[in-house]
Structure formats: structure tokens, C-alpha cells
Amino acid sequence: MSASQVVTRFAPSPTGFLHIGGARTALFNWLFARHHGGRFVLRIEDTDKARSTQAAIDAILDGMTWLGLDWDGEAHFQSEYADRHAEIAHQLLAAGHAYKCWMSQEELAAQRAAAQAERRPFRTRSPWRECGTEGEGAAVIRLKAPQTGETAIDDLVQGRVTVQDGNGALIAAATVNITWKVPSGATITQTATTTSKGLASFTTTDVAGSYTLTVTNITKAGYTFDSANSVLTKTVTSR
């Protein structure tokens, strides 16, 4: 692996203070970047304005400095890229990789309750996916999850992991691995990429943010990968 290619990131949410699990994740990303002579990026996931606080942001920055985990360049804030997030969401919509959904919160709650009653994972089943008509009021943009085929993830620790797309994909593959290569294009999933208020969801912001900052490798805790086996999605060609 070329040293010039390696860019890792730590992306804490300022909805709470830096904790030991987050510090461990930051440490592994920092070590990986420094080992390869690459760059370590700090990106604050501050898109949840209702729950994010300046006190938490300050605690994250102070904690990282106290731990000696220096980052390269200025700290980035995910909210700064709101226009880019919206652009990506509408590009996916125009390309047919996403669709507008007018499901109500009551409809979603009913699907969630049915899944719980049947002891199966909750999967959004939107009647708007192939509808082709417009609904009324505010809509979300949902990414289209592949419903056939399989997903293969080449993880640098666990090797190749394959799951069937029929299990129902929910989240972007680039967000759930232990040190795998970030895809160079958007991943197609079923979850919402924008909210009814016009804000991008975490699924969009996390992947788009990493792509925009040219992140090449993401390291997360092992349980994150294990719990994601039923919700992985198709990736595209790596950088």
C-alpha cells in the first residue's frame, strides 16, 4: 500500500462526550495513518443540530489533544458540506438509484411493530419504490437497495465477507468495516438519504463525507462489522 494513498478518519458525534470506545477507534485510525505515513482526518458529525452541543465539541477536541492523537489540517464539520450532501442525494435520484418516499411515520411504525412481533429484522418496505407517481407533502429520498444477488466485502482483517442482498440492505457498506477500502462511488441502499426536512441522513453524510475528504481506509470496532452482516450493501470499484 502506497503511503501517499492512506487517509483515515475519526468521526465522532457531538451529541455526547468522547468516551473510551471512541478514543480506541480514534487510536487505531491514527496508528494506521501514522504507520503508513498517511493522513489522519478529524471530522465532527454535527448534522444533528437538535442534540449536538458546543460543550461536546470542545470536549472531543480537548480529549483528542490530551490523548496526543493529533490530526492533519483543521477539524472538519459535517454540517459544512450540506450543499454537497443534497447534490449527491439528487444525483442518485436522477440516476434512478433512489426514489422519493411519502410513507408516514405511522406507516413506518406499523412496519416496525410487525417486524418486532414476528421477531425479524425491521426493513422498510415502501410502496413508493416503483410507484412512479408523486405524493403529497414532504418526502424523503430513499436509496434503492438491491433485492437480488449478493454483496462481497473485502476486509483487510477478516478477508472476504459475503451476504445475500435478499436479506435487506439498510446502510452504506463504507460505514461498517474494519479497515476496508472505501468505495469510489455511491452505495445503493434502502435507507433514507434525506429527511422530510431536507436534511441529509447519516447514511449519506458519512459516506459522502469520507469520499469528499478522500478517505481510503475506515477502521471500526469488530462488533460493528459482525452486526452488519445482515445489512451490508453492494460496493463498487475501490479507489
Short mmCIF file of C-alpha atoms in Angstrom, two decimals:
data_model
loop_
_atom_site.label_atom_id
_atom_site.label_comp_id
_atom_site.label_asym_id
_atom_site.label_seq_id
_atom_site.Cartn_x
_atom_site.Cartn_y
_atom_site.Cartn_z
CA MET A 1 0.00 0.00 0.00
CA SER A 2 1.45 3.35 -1.04
CA ALA A 3 1.92 5.81 1.80
CA SER A 4 0.50 8.62 -0.32
CA GLN A 5 -2.79 6.73 -0.65
CA VAL A 6 -3.59 6.28 3.04
CA VAL A 7 -6.12 8.64 4.61
CA THR A 8 -8.04 7.58 7.72
CA ARG A 9 -10.66 9.45 9.68
CA PHE A 10 -12.26 9.63 13.11
CA ALA A 11 -15.82 10.98 13.00
CA PRO A 12 -17.30 11.46 16.49
CA SER A 13 -20.77 12.85 17.08
CA PRO A 14 -21.01 15.85 19.43
CA THR A 15 -24.31 14.58 20.82
CA GLY A 16 -22.20 13.26 23.71
CA PHE A 17 -18.71 13.42 25.12
CA LEU A 18 -15.69 11.45 23.92
CA HIS A 19 -15.71 8.01 25.59
CA ILE A 20 -13.27 5.12 25.81
CA GLY A 21 -14.75 3.31 22.80
CA GLY A 22 -14.45 6.39 20.62
CA ALA A 23 -10.92 7.01 21.85
CA ARG A 24 -9.97 3.44 20.93
CA THR A 25 -11.39 3.87 17.42
CA ALA A 26 -9.51 7.15 17.04
CA LEU A 27 -6.30 5.49 18.23
CA PHE A 28 -6.46 2.67 15.66
CA ASN A 29 -7.17 5.10 12.82
CA TRP A 30 -4.37 7.37 13.99
CA LEU A 31 -1.93 4.46 14.27
CA PHE A 32 -2.84 3.13 10.81
CA ALA A 33 -2.30 6.53 9.19
CA ARG A 34 0.95 7.19 11.01
CA HIS A 35 2.27 3.68 10.28
CA HIS A 36 1.80 4.24 6.54
CA GLY A 37 2.94 7.86 6.62
CA GLY A 38 -0.55 8.92 5.63
CA ARG A 39 -3.07 11.49 6.89
CA PHE A 40 -5.43 11.31 9.87
CA VAL A 41 -8.60 13.42 9.48
CA LEU A 42 -10.89 14.54 12.30
CA ARG A 43 -14.48 15.11 11.18
CA ILE A 44 -17.16 16.19 13.65
CA GLU A 45 -20.58 14.68 12.80
CA ASP A 46 -22.61 17.73 13.82
CA THR A 47 -25.58 17.37 11.46
CA ASP A 48 -27.95 16.57 14.35
CA LYS A 49 -28.29 20.19 15.41
CA ALA A 50 -31.01 19.43 17.93
CA ARG A 51 -28.72 17.22 20.01
CA SER A 52 -25.21 18.49 19.20
CA THR A 53 -23.64 20.84 21.74
CA GLN A 54 -20.62 23.12 21.74
CA ALA A 55 -19.59 21.63 25.08
CA ALA A 56 -19.37 18.18 23.49
CA ILE A 57 -17.38 19.56 20.54
CA ASP A 58 -14.94 21.24 22.90
CA ALA A 59 -14.62 18.03 24.96
CA ILE A 60 -13.85 15.99 21.82
CA LEU A 61 -11.17 18.41 20.67
CA ASP A 62 -9.66 18.70 24.15
CA GLY A 63 -9.78 14.92 24.66
CA MET A 64 -8.04 14.18 21.36
CA THR A 65 -5.33 16.72 22.18
CA TRP A 66 -4.88 15.29 25.69
CA LEU A 67 -4.51 11.79 24.23
CA GLY A 68 -1.85 13.01 21.82
CA LEU A 69 -3.93 11.98 18.79
CA ASP A 70 -3.06 14.90 16.54
CA TRP A 71 -5.00 15.27 13.30
CA ASP A 72 -3.83 16.67 9.99
CA GLY A 73 -5.16 20.06 8.97
CA GLU A 74 -8.19 21.70 10.54
CA ALA A 75 -11.00 19.74 12.14
CA HIS A 76 -13.84 19.31 9.63
CA PHE A 77 -17.51 19.71 10.47
CA GLN A 78 -20.01 17.59 8.58
CA SER A 79 -22.59 20.39 8.53
CA GLU A 80 -20.24 22.42 6.33
CA TYR A 81 -20.93 20.02 3.47
CA ALA A 82 -24.74 20.28 3.48
CA ASP A 83 -24.91 21.52 -0.12
CA ARG A 84 -22.72 18.62 -1.25
CA HIS A 85 -24.96 16.13 0.56
CA ALA A 86 -28.05 17.49 -1.17
CA GLU A 87 -26.27 17.40 -4.53
CA ILE A 88 -25.38 13.73 -4.09
CA ALA A 89 -28.91 12.80 -2.99
CA HIS A 90 -30.42 14.39 -6.09
CA GLN A 91 -27.78 12.85 -8.36
CA LEU A 92 -28.82 9.43 -7.06
CA LEU A 93 -32.46 10.33 -7.65
CA ALA A 94 -31.79 11.47 -11.22
CA ALA A 95 -29.78 8.32 -11.96
CA GLY A 96 -32.59 6.04 -10.80
CA HIS A 97 -30.62 4.82 -7.79
CA ALA A 98 -33.01 6.45 -5.36
CA TYR A 99 -36.68 7.34 -5.12
CA LYS A 100 -38.98 9.74 -3.30
CA CYS A 101 -40.97 8.22 -0.46
CA TRP A 102 -44.06 9.67 1.21
CA MET A 103 -44.55 7.00 3.87
CA SER A 104 -45.93 8.46 7.07
CA GLN A 105 -44.39 7.95 10.48
CA GLU A 106 -47.46 5.88 11.36
CA GLU A 107 -46.86 3.54 8.40
CA LEU A 108 -43.22 3.12 9.34
CA ALA A 109 -44.17 2.49 12.97
CA ALA A 110 -46.64 -0.19 11.88
CA GLN A 111 -43.96 -1.96 9.81
CA ARG A 112 -41.53 -1.77 12.72
CA ALA A 113 -44.11 -3.17 15.15
CA ALA A 114 -44.93 -6.03 12.77
CA ALA A 115 -41.25 -6.91 12.46
CA GLN A 116 -40.88 -6.95 16.23
CA ALA A 117 -43.96 -9.13 16.64
CA GLU A 118 -42.61 -11.59 14.08
CA ARG A 119 -39.10 -11.47 15.61
CA ARG A 120 -37.44 -10.45 12.35
CA PRO A 121 -35.17 -7.51 11.45
CA PHE A 122 -37.01 -4.33 10.54
CA ARG A 123 -36.76 -3.49 6.83
CA THR A 124 -38.51 -0.53 5.24
CA ARG A 125 -40.90 -1.76 2.55
CA SER A 126 -42.00 1.34 0.72
CA PRO A 127 -44.89 1.25 -1.77
CA TRP A 128 -43.27 4.29 -3.41
CA ARG A 129 -40.15 2.44 -4.57
CA GLU A 130 -41.52 1.57 -8.01
CA CYS A 131 -44.63 3.74 -7.91
CA GLY A 132 -43.58 6.43 -10.38
CA THR A 133 -46.13 8.95 -9.12
CA GLU A 134 -45.84 11.90 -6.78
CA GLY A 135 -47.35 12.00 -3.31
CA GLU A 136 -48.46 14.98 -1.25
CA GLY A 137 -46.40 16.96 1.23
CA ALA A 138 -42.76 16.49 2.18
CA ALA A 139 -40.94 13.38 1.00
CA VAL A 140 -37.68 11.67 1.88
CA ILE A 141 -35.29 10.35 -0.73
CA ARG A 142 -34.54 6.67 -0.18
CA LEU A 143 -31.72 4.78 -1.84
CA LYS A 144 -32.76 1.67 -3.76
CA ALA A 145 -31.36 -1.46 -2.16
CA PRO A 146 -30.55 -4.35 -4.50
CA GLN A 147 -33.07 -7.10 -3.85
CA THR A 148 -31.22 -9.90 -5.62
CA GLY A 149 -27.61 -11.01 -5.85
CA GLU A 150 -25.00 -10.81 -3.14
CA THR A 151 -22.63 -8.33 -1.54
CA ALA A 152 -18.91 -9.10 -1.20
CA ILE A 153 -16.79 -7.01 1.13
CA ASP A 154 -13.00 -7.39 1.07
CA ASP A 155 -11.98 -6.59 4.63
CA LEU A 156 -8.30 -6.17 5.44
CA VAL A 157 -8.72 -8.06 8.73
CA GLN A 158 -11.46 -10.67 8.18
CA GLY A 159 -10.93 -11.26 4.47
CA ARG A 160 -13.87 -11.56 2.08
CA VAL A 161 -17.30 -11.47 3.70
CA THR A 162 -20.34 -12.24 1.54
CA VAL A 163 -24.02 -11.75 2.34
CA GLN A 164 -27.17 -12.18 0.26
CA ASP A 165 -28.84 -8.94 -0.80
CA GLY A 166 -32.20 -10.58 -0.27
CA ASN A 167 -31.62 -10.18 3.47
CA GLY A 168 -32.42 -6.50 3.03
CA ALA A 169 -29.70 -3.88 2.96
CA LEU A 170 -30.04 -0.82 5.13
CA ILE A 171 -26.75 1.01 5.48
CA ALA A 172 -23.85 2.04 3.30
CA ALA A 173 -21.11 -0.54 3.20
CA ALA A 174 -18.38 2.05 3.55
CA THR A 175 -19.53 2.83 7.07
CA VAL A 176 -19.32 -0.56 8.76
CA ASN A 177 -15.97 -2.24 8.26
CA ILE A 178 -12.69 -2.89 9.96
CA THR A 179 -10.11 -1.24 7.70
CA TRP A 180 -11.54 -1.93 4.29
CA LYS A 181 -11.18 0.24 1.21
CA VAL A 182 -13.79 2.94 0.79
CA PRO A 183 -15.77 2.56 -2.47
CA SER A 184 -15.17 5.26 -5.06
CA GLY A 185 -18.88 5.70 -5.81
CA ALA A 186 -22.18 5.78 -4.01
CA THR A 187 -23.54 2.61 -2.43
CA ILE A 188 -27.16 1.72 -3.14
CA THR A 189 -29.24 1.09 -0.03
CA GLN A 190 -32.84 1.20 1.12
CA THR A 191 -32.46 3.67 3.94
CA ALA A 192 -33.33 7.35 3.69
CA THR A 193 -30.66 9.61 2.24
CA THR A 194 -32.55 12.79 3.09
CA THR A 195 -35.14 13.61 5.74
CA SER A 196 -38.52 15.21 5.19
CA LYS A 197 -36.97 18.48 6.41
CA GLY A 198 -34.49 18.47 3.53
CA LEU A 199 -31.50 17.45 5.65
CA ALA A 200 -29.21 14.61 4.64
CA SER A 201 -29.33 11.50 6.83
CA PHE A 202 -26.28 9.90 8.42
CA THR A 203 -26.17 7.26 5.67
CA THR A 204 -25.48 9.96 3.09
CA THR A 205 -23.32 12.28 5.16
CA ASP A 206 -20.98 9.58 6.47
CA VAL A 207 -20.13 8.08 3.08
CA ALA A 208 -20.20 11.39 1.19
CA GLY A 209 -18.00 12.99 3.81
CA SER A 210 -15.41 10.25 3.64
CA TYR A 211 -15.41 10.34 -0.15
CA THR A 212 -15.12 14.14 -0.27
CA LEU A 213 -12.16 14.05 2.13
CA THR A 214 -10.54 11.23 0.05
CA VAL A 215 -10.57 8.81 2.97
CA THR A 216 -9.15 5.46 1.83
CA ASN A 217 -9.49 3.24 4.92
CA ILE A 218 -12.01 3.15 7.75
CA THR A 219 -11.41 1.29 10.99
CA LYS A 220 -14.26 0.44 13.36
CA ALA A 221 -14.82 -1.95 16.23
CA GLY A 222 -15.30 -5.63 15.40
CA TYR A 223 -18.85 -5.78 16.76
CA THR A 224 -19.84 -3.13 14.20
CA PHE A 225 -18.80 -5.42 11.38
CA ASP A 226 -20.35 -8.55 12.90
CA SER A 227 -23.70 -6.88 13.49
CA ALA A 228 -23.74 -5.52 9.94
CA ASN A 229 -23.63 -8.86 8.12
CA SER A 230 -27.38 -8.75 7.51
CA VAL A 231 -27.39 -5.15 6.33
CA LEU A 232 -24.40 -4.85 4.01
CA THR A 233 -24.91 -3.43 0.54
CA LYS A 234 -23.25 -3.71 -2.86
CA THR A 235 -19.99 -1.85 -3.19
CA VAL A 236 -18.42 -0.54 -6.35
CA THR A 237 -14.85 -0.47 -7.58
CA SER A 238 -12.41 0.63 -4.89
CA ARG A 239 -10.08 3.58 -5.32
#
